[in-house]
């Protein structure tokens, strides 16, 4: 990605009233809720241009075979040699990004307006479940703006100098992507406030009675924050994002298209039904879709099969214990435990975790969400319970109604 020219050192965004700057407490008042900001815009010619694959210049064709890059990885031709590195499956431009249409429309307008003003894009907060493409979207934004994207995550910004070092080294217009931004510590957050609002760092020099505050101007930049837990962000931090956008789970059509696009990049001959089969099993998540596709590619390679049909997908994913709806061994262990030991539930999370030898947080945040989304599991005040749909999927007969109530 090119670094933006220095004439992007454009006017700063409207500064906030003095009282707002630097004071976390003052900002607790009147905070906006995450997700309040976005309003779906009508499809404008501007964003139609950005969203239309045919409008892309040939030299930025993301489907073109991967060229050798500075890491020395190059495009390949045979089974043993991946034609595109893993990262090569990510869409590079908005027009290639499948799904999340509201998000794309909002960002396309923001990008176009920003470019025409020659400013840095307003700060963006992306939130939603893992694997839906928050990092990918940050990279896409940088590509659209013609700037570099620096990637870090909040746990890596432990000491003040970690975040200061990143901020002072940003070039005008560049993106700083902070993953898991809800985990940012208080000091790093306080450093970010004036940096986000006025592109200014307020640094304390010296110690004790000789301590002085020095202000340092930094380049106008865009912070792209990503979180799976928007509710855990402090209000002052959340309020400093101009765009707050939720990423949604992908529908089956979009997932199928994502799988087909990835198959093209990996130079696989994948039948449409086979792409649909992968899409059904990827838990609504492109990252998992791409992972499953690679497993299918392995089996195809070992079998010497060049054309991949749905049977091969079934064979490959059964090998990895992924069933027709994307349930894996952990999902089935939980459901089976509930059915066999608790008559389908309800049962408490801790009791289930102990019986499975799992950590209860892992069970709650990693295993359960997809089962809840499928409607196979319910969280009730008395604990977890398998639903009739869940019973039926696992091949258990419907539960007899012993209440004596007439239908
Ligand atoms: N690969 C991963 N996520 C994608 C998306 N949203 N669109 C296209 N390809 C993808």
mmCIF file of C-alpha atoms and ligand atoms in Angstrom:
data_model
loop_
_atom_site.group_PDB
_atom_site.id
_atom_site.type_symbol
_atom_site.label_atom_id
_atom_site.label_comp_id
_atom_site.label_asym_id
_atom_site.label_seq_id
_atom_site.Cartn_x
_atom_site.Cartn_y
_atom_site.Cartn_z
ATOM 1 C CA UNK A 1 0.000 0.000 0.000
ATOM 2 C CA UNK A 2 1.268 3.426 -0.849
ATOM 3 C CA UNK A 3 1.909 5.993 1.797
ATOM 4 C CA UNK A 4 -0.283 9.003 1.250
ATOM 5 C CA UNK A 5 1.403 12.123 -0.018
ATOM 6 C CA UNK A 6 2.298 14.748 2.534
ATOM 7 C CA UNK A 7 -0.256 17.209 1.225
ATOM 8 C CA UNK A 8 -2.765 15.140 3.153
ATOM 9 C CA UNK A 9 -1.587 16.966 6.213
ATOM 10 C CA UNK A 10 -4.913 18.618 6.042
ATOM 11 C CA UNK A 11 -6.906 20.703 8.453
ATOM 12 C CA UNK A 12 -7.786 18.969 11.647
ATOM 13 C CA UNK A 13 -11.257 17.810 12.386
ATOM 14 C CA UNK A 14 -13.435 20.112 14.444
ATOM 15 C CA UNK A 15 -11.931 20.333 17.877
ATOM 16 C CA UNK A 16 -14.062 19.476 20.811
ATOM 17 C CA UNK A 17 -14.946 21.974 23.499
ATOM 18 C CA UNK A 18 -12.090 22.374 25.945
ATOM 19 C CA UNK A 19 -14.030 20.701 28.717
ATOM 20 C CA UNK A 20 -14.327 17.533 26.698
ATOM 21 C CA UNK A 21 -10.650 17.068 26.109
ATOM 22 C CA UNK A 22 -8.673 14.885 28.392
ATOM 23 C CA UNK A 23 -11.325 14.563 31.042
ATOM 24 C CA UNK A 24 -12.678 11.077 31.136
ATOM 25 C CA UNK A 25 -15.185 11.814 33.859
ATOM 26 C CA UNK A 26 -16.719 14.798 32.146
ATOM 27 C CA UNK A 27 -17.389 12.577 29.158
ATOM 28 C CA UNK A 28 -19.391 10.006 31.025
ATOM 29 C CA UNK A 29 -22.373 12.312 30.624
ATOM 30 C CA UNK A 30 -24.528 12.106 27.534
ATOM 31 C CA UNK A 31 -22.713 9.210 25.947
ATOM 32 C CA UNK A 32 -24.092 7.715 22.750
ATOM 33 C CA UNK A 33 -24.906 4.024 22.665
ATOM 34 C CA UNK A 34 -22.808 1.893 20.348
ATOM 35 C CA UNK A 35 -24.605 1.450 17.075
ATOM 36 C CA UNK A 36 -26.688 4.621 17.437
ATOM 37 C CA UNK A 37 -24.808 6.556 14.825
ATOM 38 C CA UNK A 38 -25.153 4.615 11.598
ATOM 39 C CA UNK A 39 -28.028 5.473 9.338
ATOM 40 C CA UNK A 40 -28.258 3.459 6.156
ATOM 41 C CA UNK A 41 -27.678 5.841 3.294
ATOM 42 C CA UNK A 42 -29.325 5.506 -0.071
ATOM 43 C CA UNK A 43 -27.057 3.993 -2.706
ATOM 44 C CA UNK A 44 -25.321 7.030 -4.140
ATOM 45 C CA UNK A 45 -23.370 7.110 -7.424
ATOM 46 C CA UNK A 46 -20.293 7.614 -5.266
ATOM 47 C CA UNK A 47 -20.623 4.430 -3.345
ATOM 48 C CA UNK A 48 -21.907 2.530 -6.359
ATOM 49 C CA UNK A 49 -18.561 3.307 -7.984
ATOM 50 C CA UNK A 50 -16.641 2.044 -4.968
ATOM 51 C CA UNK A 51 -18.808 -1.033 -4.613
ATOM 52 C CA UNK A 52 -18.796 -2.023 -8.270
ATOM 53 C CA UNK A 53 -16.091 -4.567 -9.093
ATOM 54 C CA UNK A 54 -16.029 -3.533 -12.769
ATOM 55 C CA UNK A 55 -15.105 0.008 -11.763
ATOM 56 C CA UNK A 56 -11.808 -1.148 -10.305
ATOM 57 C CA UNK A 57 -8.656 -0.354 -12.195
ATOM 58 C CA UNK A 58 -6.988 -3.346 -13.789
ATOM 59 C CA UNK A 59 -3.778 -2.805 -11.853
ATOM 60 C CA UNK A 60 -5.613 -3.301 -8.591
ATOM 61 C CA UNK A 61 -7.307 -6.499 -9.654
ATOM 62 C CA UNK A 62 -7.507 -8.484 -6.421
ATOM 63 C CA UNK A 63 -8.225 -11.666 -8.309
ATOM 64 C CA UNK A 64 -4.986 -11.433 -10.211
ATOM 65 C CA UNK A 65 -2.512 -14.157 -9.180
ATOM 66 C CA UNK A 66 -0.422 -13.188 -6.184
ATOM 67 C CA UNK A 67 2.872 -11.604 -7.186
ATOM 68 C CA UNK A 68 6.095 -12.125 -5.325
ATOM 69 C CA UNK A 69 6.129 -9.738 -2.398
ATOM 70 C CA UNK A 70 8.659 -8.541 0.074
ATOM 71 C CA UNK A 71 8.231 -11.699 2.145
ATOM 72 C CA UNK A 72 9.464 -13.651 -0.841
ATOM 73 C CA UNK A 73 6.240 -15.615 -1.257
ATOM 74 C CA UNK A 74 5.126 -15.989 -4.799
ATOM 75 C CA UNK A 75 2.266 -17.407 -6.811
ATOM 76 C CA UNK A 76 2.380 -21.108 -7.542
ATOM 77 C CA UNK A 77 0.758 -23.487 -9.961
ATOM 78 C CA UNK A 78 0.513 -26.993 -8.526
ATOM 79 C CA UNK A 79 -0.999 -28.762 -5.534
ATOM 80 C CA UNK A 80 2.102 -28.490 -3.390
ATOM 81 C CA UNK A 81 2.499 -24.787 -3.985
ATOM 82 C CA UNK A 82 -0.316 -22.534 -2.838
ATOM 83 C CA UNK A 83 -1.146 -20.014 -5.562
ATOM 84 C CA UNK A 84 -1.990 -17.335 -3.026
ATOM 85 C CA UNK A 85 -0.770 -17.082 0.538
ATOM 86 C CA UNK A 86 -3.384 -17.341 3.281
ATOM 87 C CA UNK A 87 -3.628 -13.601 3.541
ATOM 88 C CA UNK A 88 -4.292 -13.500 -0.176
ATOM 89 C CA UNK A 89 -7.853 -14.685 0.434
ATOM 90 C CA UNK A 90 -8.788 -11.402 2.073
ATOM 91 C CA UNK A 91 -10.632 -8.991 -0.210
ATOM 92 C CA UNK A 92 -8.538 -5.901 -0.855
ATOM 93 C CA UNK A 93 -11.157 -3.419 -2.054
ATOM 94 C CA UNK A 94 -14.716 -2.630 -1.018
ATOM 95 C CA UNK A 95 -15.949 -3.928 -4.351
ATOM 96 C CA UNK A 96 -14.541 -7.386 -3.581
ATOM 97 C CA UNK A 97 -15.850 -7.495 -0.041
ATOM 98 C CA UNK A 98 -18.921 -9.740 -0.064
ATOM 99 C CA UNK A 99 -21.768 -9.146 2.398
ATOM 100 C CA UNK A 100 -22.086 -6.478 5.131
ATOM 101 C CA UNK A 101 -23.836 -4.229 2.610
ATOM 102 C CA UNK A 102 -24.894 -1.515 5.078
ATOM 103 C CA UNK A 103 -21.406 -1.271 6.474
ATOM 104 C CA UNK A 104 -19.915 -1.043 2.983
ATOM 105 C CA UNK A 105 -22.308 1.723 1.949
ATOM 106 C CA UNK A 106 -21.561 3.785 5.026
ATOM 107 C CA UNK A 107 -17.812 3.368 4.629
ATOM 108 C CA UNK A 108 -17.854 3.974 0.871
ATOM 109 C CA UNK A 109 -19.454 7.374 1.430
ATOM 110 C CA UNK A 110 -17.048 8.233 4.242
ATOM 111 C CA UNK A 111 -14.041 7.235 2.113
ATOM 112 C CA UNK A 112 -15.171 9.213 -0.922
ATOM 113 C CA UNK A 113 -15.946 12.323 1.153
ATOM 114 C CA UNK A 114 -12.638 12.044 2.993
ATOM 115 C CA UNK A 115 -10.690 11.726 -0.221
ATOM 116 C CA UNK A 116 -12.373 14.741 -1.746
ATOM 117 C CA UNK A 117 -11.582 16.830 1.339
ATOM 118 C CA UNK A 118 -8.013 15.547 1.546
ATOM 119 C CA UNK A 119 -8.396 14.802 5.235
ATOM 120 C CA UNK A 120 -7.888 11.776 7.420
ATOM 121 C CA UNK A 121 -10.960 9.543 7.660
ATOM 122 C CA UNK A 122 -12.926 9.948 10.877
ATOM 123 C CA UNK A 123 -12.196 7.317 13.523
ATOM 124 C CA UNK A 124 -14.059 4.035 13.002
ATOM 125 C CA UNK A 125 -15.220 1.502 15.596
ATOM 126 C CA UNK A 126 -16.077 -1.944 14.215
ATOM 127 C CA UNK A 127 -17.794 -4.372 16.533
ATOM 128 C CA UNK A 128 -19.330 -7.819 16.304
ATOM 129 C CA UNK A 129 -18.510 -11.511 16.754
ATOM 130 C CA UNK A 130 -15.036 -12.796 15.871
ATOM 131 C CA UNK A 131 -14.157 -13.911 12.354
ATOM 132 C CA UNK A 132 -16.548 -11.601 10.499
ATOM 133 C CA UNK A 133 -13.887 -9.432 8.879
ATOM 134 C CA UNK A 134 -13.063 -6.461 11.113
ATOM 135 C CA UNK A 135 -9.325 -6.585 10.385
ATOM 136 C CA UNK A 136 -10.052 -7.219 6.728
ATOM 137 C CA UNK A 137 -12.281 -4.144 6.612
ATOM 138 C CA UNK A 138 -9.553 -1.975 8.171
ATOM 139 C CA UNK A 139 -7.112 -3.145 5.473
ATOM 140 C CA UNK A 140 -9.728 -2.510 2.793
ATOM 141 C CA UNK A 141 -10.239 1.036 4.103
ATOM 142 C CA UNK A 142 -6.505 1.699 3.957
ATOM 143 C CA UNK A 143 -6.365 0.396 0.400
ATOM 144 C CA UNK A 144 -9.310 2.565 -0.630
ATOM 145 C CA UNK A 145 -7.659 5.613 0.910
ATOM 146 C CA UNK A 146 -4.247 4.766 -0.532
ATOM 147 C CA UNK A 147 -2.593 4.774 2.893
ATOM 148 C CA UNK A 148 -0.799 2.313 5.115
ATOM 149 C CA UNK A 149 -2.516 0.459 7.939
ATOM 150 C CA UNK A 150 -0.582 -0.257 11.142
ATOM 151 C CA UNK A 151 -2.027 -3.211 13.012
ATOM 152 C CA UNK A 152 -1.804 -3.828 16.730
ATOM 153 C CA UNK A 153 -3.976 -5.122 19.538
ATOM 154 C CA UNK A 154 -4.783 -3.581 22.913
ATOM 155 C CA UNK A 155 -3.000 -6.213 25.042
ATOM 156 C CA UNK A 156 0.225 -5.352 23.180
ATOM 157 C CA UNK A 157 -0.049 -1.710 24.298
ATOM 158 C CA UNK A 158 0.904 -2.367 27.887
ATOM 159 C CA UNK A 159 3.215 0.588 28.547
ATOM 160 C CA UNK A 160 2.525 4.234 27.647
ATOM 161 C CA UNK A 161 5.508 4.247 25.317
ATOM 162 C CA UNK A 162 3.982 1.437 23.241
ATOM 163 C CA UNK A 163 1.058 3.565 22.117
ATOM 164 C CA UNK A 164 3.096 6.798 22.008
ATOM 165 C CA UNK A 165 5.655 5.105 19.755
ATOM 166 C CA UNK A 166 2.954 4.044 17.330
ATOM 167 C CA UNK A 167 1.257 7.436 17.283
ATOM 168 C CA UNK A 168 4.363 9.564 16.719
ATOM 169 C CA UNK A 169 5.432 7.373 13.820
ATOM 170 C CA UNK A 170 2.166 7.647 11.900
ATOM 171 C CA UNK A 171 2.284 9.441 8.568
ATOM 172 C CA UNK A 172 -0.527 11.821 7.538
ATOM 173 C CA UNK A 173 -3.764 9.993 6.785
ATOM 174 C CA UNK A 174 -2.559 6.556 7.936
ATOM 175 C CA UNK A 175 -4.759 4.052 9.717
ATOM 176 C CA UNK A 176 -3.977 2.649 13.128
ATOM 177 C CA UNK A 177 -5.919 -0.564 13.740
ATOM 178 C CA UNK A 178 -6.287 -1.604 17.374
ATOM 179 C CA UNK A 179 -7.870 -5.006 17.838
ATOM 180 C CA UNK A 180 -9.671 -5.922 21.072
ATOM 181 C CA UNK A 181 -9.807 -2.230 21.888
ATOM 182 C CA UNK A 182 -12.024 -2.908 24.913
ATOM 183 C CA UNK A 183 -8.899 -4.279 26.594
ATOM 184 C CA UNK A 184 -6.973 -1.005 26.357
ATOM 185 C CA UNK A 185 -5.644 0.073 29.744
ATOM 186 C CA UNK A 186 -6.618 3.364 31.337
ATOM 187 C CA UNK A 187 -3.298 5.144 30.666
ATOM 188 C CA UNK A 188 -3.251 4.191 26.989
ATOM 189 C CA UNK A 189 -6.857 5.327 26.722
ATOM 190 C CA UNK A 190 -6.065 8.740 28.244
ATOM 191 C CA UNK A 191 -3.203 9.141 25.759
ATOM 192 C CA UNK A 192 -5.583 8.383 22.927
ATOM 193 C CA UNK A 193 -8.201 11.013 23.818
ATOM 194 C CA UNK A 194 -6.305 14.170 22.689
ATOM 195 C CA UNK A 195 -4.620 12.154 19.940
ATOM 196 C CA UNK A 196 -8.004 11.216 18.477
ATOM 197 C CA UNK A 197 -9.581 14.631 18.908
ATOM 198 C CA UNK A 198 -6.797 17.086 18.146
ATOM 199 C CA UNK A 199 -3.932 14.911 16.873
ATOM 200 C CA UNK A 200 -2.036 15.936 19.960
ATOM 201 C CA UNK A 201 -0.085 13.986 22.548
ATOM 202 C CA UNK A 202 0.028 15.330 26.082
ATOM 203 C CA UNK A 203 3.186 13.905 27.573
ATOM 204 C CA UNK A 204 4.464 14.268 31.118
ATOM 205 C CA UNK A 205 8.173 15.039 31.248
ATOM 206 C CA UNK A 206 10.133 14.693 34.491
ATOM 207 C CA UNK A 207 9.007 13.451 37.878
ATOM 208 C CA UNK A 208 7.554 14.772 41.127
ATOM 209 C CA UNK A 209 7.482 18.557 41.577
ATOM 210 C CA UNK A 210 9.493 19.135 38.390
ATOM 211 C CA UNK A 211 7.013 17.202 36.226
ATOM 212 C CA UNK A 212 5.752 19.239 33.262
ATOM 213 C CA UNK A 213 3.213 18.493 30.554
ATOM 214 C CA UNK A 214 4.428 18.894 27.000
ATOM 215 C CA UNK A 215 2.168 18.773 23.984
ATOM 216 C CA UNK A 216 3.317 17.240 20.762
ATOM 217 C CA UNK A 217 1.468 17.545 17.472
ATOM 218 C CA UNK A 218 1.132 14.300 15.514
ATOM 219 C CA UNK A 219 -0.026 13.607 11.964
ATOM 220 C CA UNK A 220 -3.775 13.471 11.314
ATOM 221 C CA UNK A 221 -4.632 9.767 11.386
ATOM 222 C CA UNK A 222 -7.568 7.413 11.625
ATOM 223 C CA UNK A 223 -8.022 5.043 14.505
ATOM 224 C CA UNK A 224 -9.888 1.888 13.550
ATOM 225 C CA UNK A 225 -10.876 0.071 16.712
ATOM 226 C CA UNK A 226 -12.245 -3.468 16.687
ATOM 227 C CA UNK A 227 -14.057 -5.234 19.473
ATOM 228 C CA UNK A 228 -16.299 -8.200 20.102
ATOM 229 C CA UNK A 229 -17.656 -6.363 23.153
ATOM 230 C CA UNK A 230 -18.734 -2.828 22.308
ATOM 231 C CA UNK A 231 -20.508 -2.611 25.677
ATOM 232 C CA UNK A 232 -17.172 -2.973 27.480
ATOM 233 C CA UNK A 233 -15.719 0.175 25.896
ATOM 234 C CA UNK A 234 -15.678 3.213 28.158
ATOM 235 C CA UNK A 235 -18.081 5.953 27.055
ATOM 236 C CA UNK A 236 -15.352 8.598 26.555
ATOM 237 C CA UNK A 237 -13.487 6.308 24.190
ATOM 238 C CA UNK A 238 -16.605 5.198 22.330
ATOM 239 C CA UNK A 239 -17.768 8.800 21.907
ATOM 240 C CA UNK A 240 -14.593 9.740 20.067
ATOM 241 C CA UNK A 241 -15.374 7.454 17.139
ATOM 242 C CA UNK A 242 -17.179 9.229 14.308
ATOM 243 C CA UNK A 243 -18.375 5.958 12.766
ATOM 244 C CA UNK A 244 -19.599 3.075 14.897
ATOM 245 C CA UNK A 245 -20.526 0.015 12.888
ATOM 246 C CA UNK A 246 -21.646 -3.502 13.703
ATOM 247 C CA UNK A 247 -20.626 -6.475 11.573
ATOM 248 C CA UNK A 248 -23.434 -8.991 11.114
ATOM 249 C CA UNK A 249 -23.316 -12.754 10.605
ATOM 250 C CA UNK A 250 -23.238 -13.587 6.883
ATOM 251 C CA UNK A 251 -26.168 -15.194 5.110
ATOM 252 C CA UNK A 252 -25.805 -18.425 3.146
ATOM 253 C CA UNK A 253 -25.702 -16.730 -0.282
ATOM 254 C CA UNK A 254 -22.883 -14.417 0.779
ATOM 255 C CA UNK A 255 -20.963 -17.264 2.360
ATOM 256 C CA UNK A 256 -21.322 -19.348 -0.784
ATOM 257 C CA UNK A 257 -20.002 -16.431 -2.834
ATOM 258 C CA UNK A 258 -17.092 -15.986 -0.402
ATOM 259 C CA UNK A 259 -16.217 -19.679 -0.705
ATOM 260 C CA UNK A 260 -16.425 -19.505 -4.494
ATOM 261 C CA UNK A 261 -14.192 -16.439 -4.569
ATOM 262 C CA UNK A 262 -11.644 -18.130 -2.277
ATOM 263 C CA UNK A 263 -11.738 -21.281 -4.433
ATOM 264 C CA UNK A 264 -10.951 -19.114 -7.464
ATOM 265 C CA UNK A 265 -7.975 -17.569 -5.681
ATOM 266 C CA UNK A 266 -6.750 -21.019 -4.642
ATOM 267 C CA UNK A 267 -7.282 -22.219 -8.216
ATOM 268 C CA UNK A 268 -9.720 -24.931 -7.153
ATOM 269 C CA UNK A 269 -12.392 -26.348 -9.427
ATOM 270 C CA UNK A 270 -15.229 -26.217 -6.893
ATOM 271 C CA UNK A 271 -18.808 -27.030 -7.903
ATOM 272 C CA UNK A 272 -21.516 -24.602 -6.780
ATOM 273 C CA UNK A 273 -23.167 -27.257 -4.612
ATOM 274 C CA UNK A 274 -19.812 -27.937 -2.997
ATOM 275 C CA UNK A 275 -19.389 -24.231 -2.191
ATOM 276 C CA UNK A 276 -22.871 -24.244 -0.664
ATOM 277 C CA UNK A 277 -21.944 -27.275 1.428
ATOM 278 C CA UNK A 278 -18.892 -25.449 2.845
ATOM 279 C CA UNK A 279 -21.037 -22.336 3.418
ATOM 280 C CA UNK A 280 -23.564 -24.376 5.444
ATOM 281 C CA UNK A 281 -20.862 -25.675 7.739
ATOM 282 C CA UNK A 282 -18.850 -22.541 8.447
ATOM 283 C CA UNK A 283 -20.879 -21.131 11.345
ATOM 284 C CA UNK A 284 -21.743 -17.938 9.430
ATOM 285 C CA UNK A 285 -18.094 -16.911 9.453
ATOM 286 C CA UNK A 286 -15.822 -16.322 6.421
ATOM 287 C CA UNK A 287 -12.694 -17.110 8.419
ATOM 288 C CA UNK A 288 -14.042 -20.597 9.179
ATOM 289 C CA UNK A 289 -15.271 -20.977 5.576
ATOM 290 C CA UNK A 290 -11.761 -20.396 4.294
ATOM 291 C CA UNK A 291 -10.308 -22.774 6.862
ATOM 292 C CA UNK A 292 -12.744 -25.533 5.889
ATOM 293 C CA UNK A 293 -12.035 -24.930 2.217
ATOM 294 C CA UNK A 294 -8.351 -25.561 2.843
ATOM 295 C CA UNK A 295 -9.179 -28.855 4.552
ATOM 296 C CA UNK A 296 -11.279 -29.833 1.538
ATOM 297 C CA UNK A 297 -8.386 -28.879 -0.709
ATOM 298 C CA UNK A 298 -6.100 -31.211 1.288
ATOM 299 C CA UNK A 299 -8.400 -34.204 0.796
ATOM 300 C CA UNK A 300 -8.850 -33.385 -2.897
ATOM 301 C CA UNK A 301 -5.076 -33.244 -3.280
ATOM 302 C CA UNK A 302 -4.516 -36.542 -1.486
ATOM 303 C CA UNK A 303 -7.309 -38.227 -3.502
ATOM 304 C CA UNK A 304 -5.906 -36.722 -6.703
ATOM 305 C CA UNK A 305 -9.330 -35.231 -7.426
ATOM 306 C CA UNK A 306 -9.263 -32.063 -9.468
ATOM 307 C CA UNK A 307 -12.973 -31.315 -9.488
ATOM 308 C CA UNK A 308 -14.528 -30.851 -6.056
ATOM 309 C CA UNK A 309 -18.167 -31.818 -5.601
ATOM 310 C CA UNK A 310 -20.406 -31.859 -2.502
ATOM 311 C CA UNK A 311 -19.541 -35.496 -1.699
ATOM 312 C CA UNK A 312 -15.889 -34.614 -1.368
ATOM 313 C CA UNK A 313 -16.762 -31.692 0.930
ATOM 314 C CA UNK A 314 -18.814 -34.083 3.037
ATOM 315 C CA UNK A 315 -15.977 -36.603 3.168
ATOM 316 C CA UNK A 316 -13.348 -34.005 4.061
ATOM 317 C CA UNK A 317 -15.375 -32.215 6.703
ATOM 318 C CA UNK A 318 -16.638 -35.439 8.298
ATOM 319 C CA UNK A 319 -12.980 -36.302 8.759
ATOM 320 C CA UNK A 320 -12.708 -33.137 10.843
ATOM 321 C CA UNK A 321 -15.935 -33.946 12.725
ATOM 322 C CA UNK A 322 -17.765 -30.983 11.203
ATOM 323 C CA UNK A 323 -21.372 -31.996 10.518
ATOM 324 C CA UNK A 324 -23.933 -30.763 7.996
ATOM 325 C CA UNK A 325 -24.811 -27.655 10.062
ATOM 326 C CA UNK A 326 -21.244 -26.846 11.100
ATOM 327 C CA UNK A 327 -21.373 -28.450 14.570
ATOM 328 C CA UNK A 328 -18.028 -29.795 15.694
ATOM 329 C CA UNK A 329 -17.004 -32.311 18.359
ATOM 330 C CA UNK A 330 -17.191 -29.729 21.196
ATOM 331 C CA UNK A 331 -20.732 -28.710 20.225
ATOM 332 C CA UNK A 332 -21.858 -32.321 20.116
ATOM 333 C CA UNK A 333 -20.224 -33.173 23.436
ATOM 334 C CA UNK A 334 -22.127 -30.375 25.136
ATOM 335 C CA UNK A 335 -25.458 -31.263 23.535
ATOM 336 C CA UNK A 336 -24.996 -34.985 24.188
ATOM 337 C CA UNK A 337 -24.092 -34.370 27.823
ATOM 338 C CA UNK A 338 -27.230 -32.287 28.273
ATOM 339 C CA UNK A 339 -29.365 -34.956 26.601
ATOM 340 C CA UNK A 340 -27.848 -38.011 28.245
ATOM 341 C CA UNK A 341 -27.195 -36.732 31.765
ATOM 342 C CA UNK A 342 -29.773 -33.998 32.261
ATOM 343 C CA UNK A 343 -32.716 -35.167 30.135
ATOM 344 C CA UNK A 344 -32.049 -32.239 27.763
ATOM 345 C CA UNK A 345 -31.694 -29.703 30.593
ATOM 346 C CA UNK A 346 -31.894 -27.221 32.112
ATOM 347 C CA UNK A 347 -28.430 -27.550 33.614
ATOM 348 C CA UNK A 348 -26.096 -24.902 35.015
ATOM 349 C CA UNK A 349 -23.093 -23.687 33.028
ATOM 350 C CA UNK A 350 -20.585 -24.539 35.752
ATOM 351 C CA UNK A 351 -21.884 -28.090 36.149
ATOM 352 C CA UNK A 352 -21.664 -28.613 32.380
ATOM 353 C CA UNK A 353 -18.173 -27.110 32.206
ATOM 354 C CA UNK A 354 -16.959 -29.332 35.060
ATOM 355 C CA UNK A 355 -18.405 -32.464 33.462
ATOM 356 C CA UNK A 356 -16.797 -31.633 30.118
ATOM 357 C CA UNK A 357 -13.480 -30.591 31.657
ATOM 358 C CA UNK A 358 -13.849 -27.224 29.919
ATOM 359 C CA UNK A 359 -13.431 -23.742 31.197
ATOM 360 C CA UNK A 360 -16.895 -22.183 31.640
ATOM 361 C CA UNK A 361 -15.898 -18.951 29.841
ATOM 362 C CA UNK A 362 -14.764 -20.960 26.815
ATOM 363 C CA UNK A 363 -18.047 -22.840 26.859
ATOM 364 C CA UNK A 364 -20.024 -19.617 27.088
ATOM 365 C CA UNK A 365 -18.115 -17.523 24.556
ATOM 366 C CA UNK A 366 -16.800 -20.078 22.068
ATOM 367 C CA UNK A 367 -19.088 -23.121 22.058
ATOM 368 C CA UNK A 368 -22.532 -21.803 22.941
ATOM 369 C CA UNK A 369 -23.039 -18.750 20.650
ATOM 370 C CA UNK A 370 -23.383 -20.759 17.453
ATOM 371 C CA UNK A 371 -25.706 -23.318 19.088
ATOM 372 C CA UNK A 372 -27.846 -20.446 20.353
ATOM 373 C CA UNK A 373 -27.823 -18.841 16.923
ATOM 374 C CA UNK A 374 -28.984 -22.097 15.300
ATOM 375 C CA UNK A 375 -31.732 -22.407 17.925
ATOM 376 C CA UNK A 376 -30.348 -25.751 19.115
ATOM 377 C CA UNK A 377 -29.724 -24.497 22.636
ATOM 378 C CA UNK A 378 -31.525 -22.091 24.966
ATOM 379 C CA UNK A 379 -30.278 -20.122 27.936
ATOM 380 C CA UNK A 380 -33.038 -20.169 30.544
ATOM 381 C CA UNK A 381 -32.992 -18.709 34.062
ATOM 382 C CA UNK A 382 -32.551 -22.304 35.316
ATOM 383 C CA UNK A 383 -29.685 -23.148 32.968
ATOM 384 C CA UNK A 384 -28.946 -24.476 29.500
ATOM 385 C CA UNK A 385 -31.556 -26.496 27.657
ATOM 386 C CA UNK A 386 -31.562 -28.390 24.349
ATOM 387 C CA UNK A 387 -34.397 -27.251 22.051
ATOM 388 C CA UNK A 388 -36.594 -29.614 19.978
ATOM 389 C CA UNK A 389 -34.588 -28.539 16.893
ATOM 390 C CA UNK A 390 -31.374 -29.446 18.704
ATOM 391 C CA UNK A 391 -32.763 -32.861 19.720
ATOM 392 C CA UNK A 392 -33.862 -33.585 16.205
ATOM 393 C CA UNK A 393 -30.513 -32.538 14.709
ATOM 394 C CA UNK A 394 -28.707 -34.983 17.003
ATOM 395 C CA UNK A 395 -31.172 -37.729 16.043
ATOM 396 C CA UNK A 396 -32.998 -37.827 19.381
ATOM 397 C CA UNK A 397 -36.756 -38.437 19.378
ATOM 398 C CA UNK A 398 -39.028 -35.546 20.327
ATOM 399 C CA UNK A 399 -39.552 -35.256 24.079
ATOM 400 C CA UNK A 400 -42.852 -36.687 25.359
ATOM 401 C CA UNK A 401 -45.099 -34.125 26.978
ATOM 402 C CA UNK A 402 -45.798 -35.651 30.401
ATOM 403 C CA UNK A 403 -47.606 -32.605 31.746
ATOM 404 C CA UNK A 404 -51.001 -34.086 30.896
ATOM 405 C CA UNK A 405 -51.979 -30.924 29.037
ATOM 406 C CA UNK A 406 -54.306 -31.445 26.068
ATOM 407 C CA UNK A 407 -52.888 -30.325 22.683
HETATM 408 N N1 LIG B 1 -12.913 -13.502 2.544
HETATM 409 C C1 LIG B 1 -13.126 -13.345 3.846
HETATM 410 N N2 LIG B 1 -14.126 -12.480 4.050
HETATM 411 C C2 LIG B 1 -14.563 -12.076 2.850
HETATM 412 C C3 LIG B 1 -15.582 -11.186 2.408
HETATM 413 N N3 LIG B 1 -16.381 -10.552 3.257
HETATM 414 N N4 LIG B 1 -15.730 -11.017 1.100
HETATM 415 C C4 LIG B 1 -14.931 -11.662 0.239
HETATM 416 N N5 LIG B 1 -13.974 -12.516 0.592
HETATM 417 C C5 LIG B 1 -13.791 -12.717 1.895
#
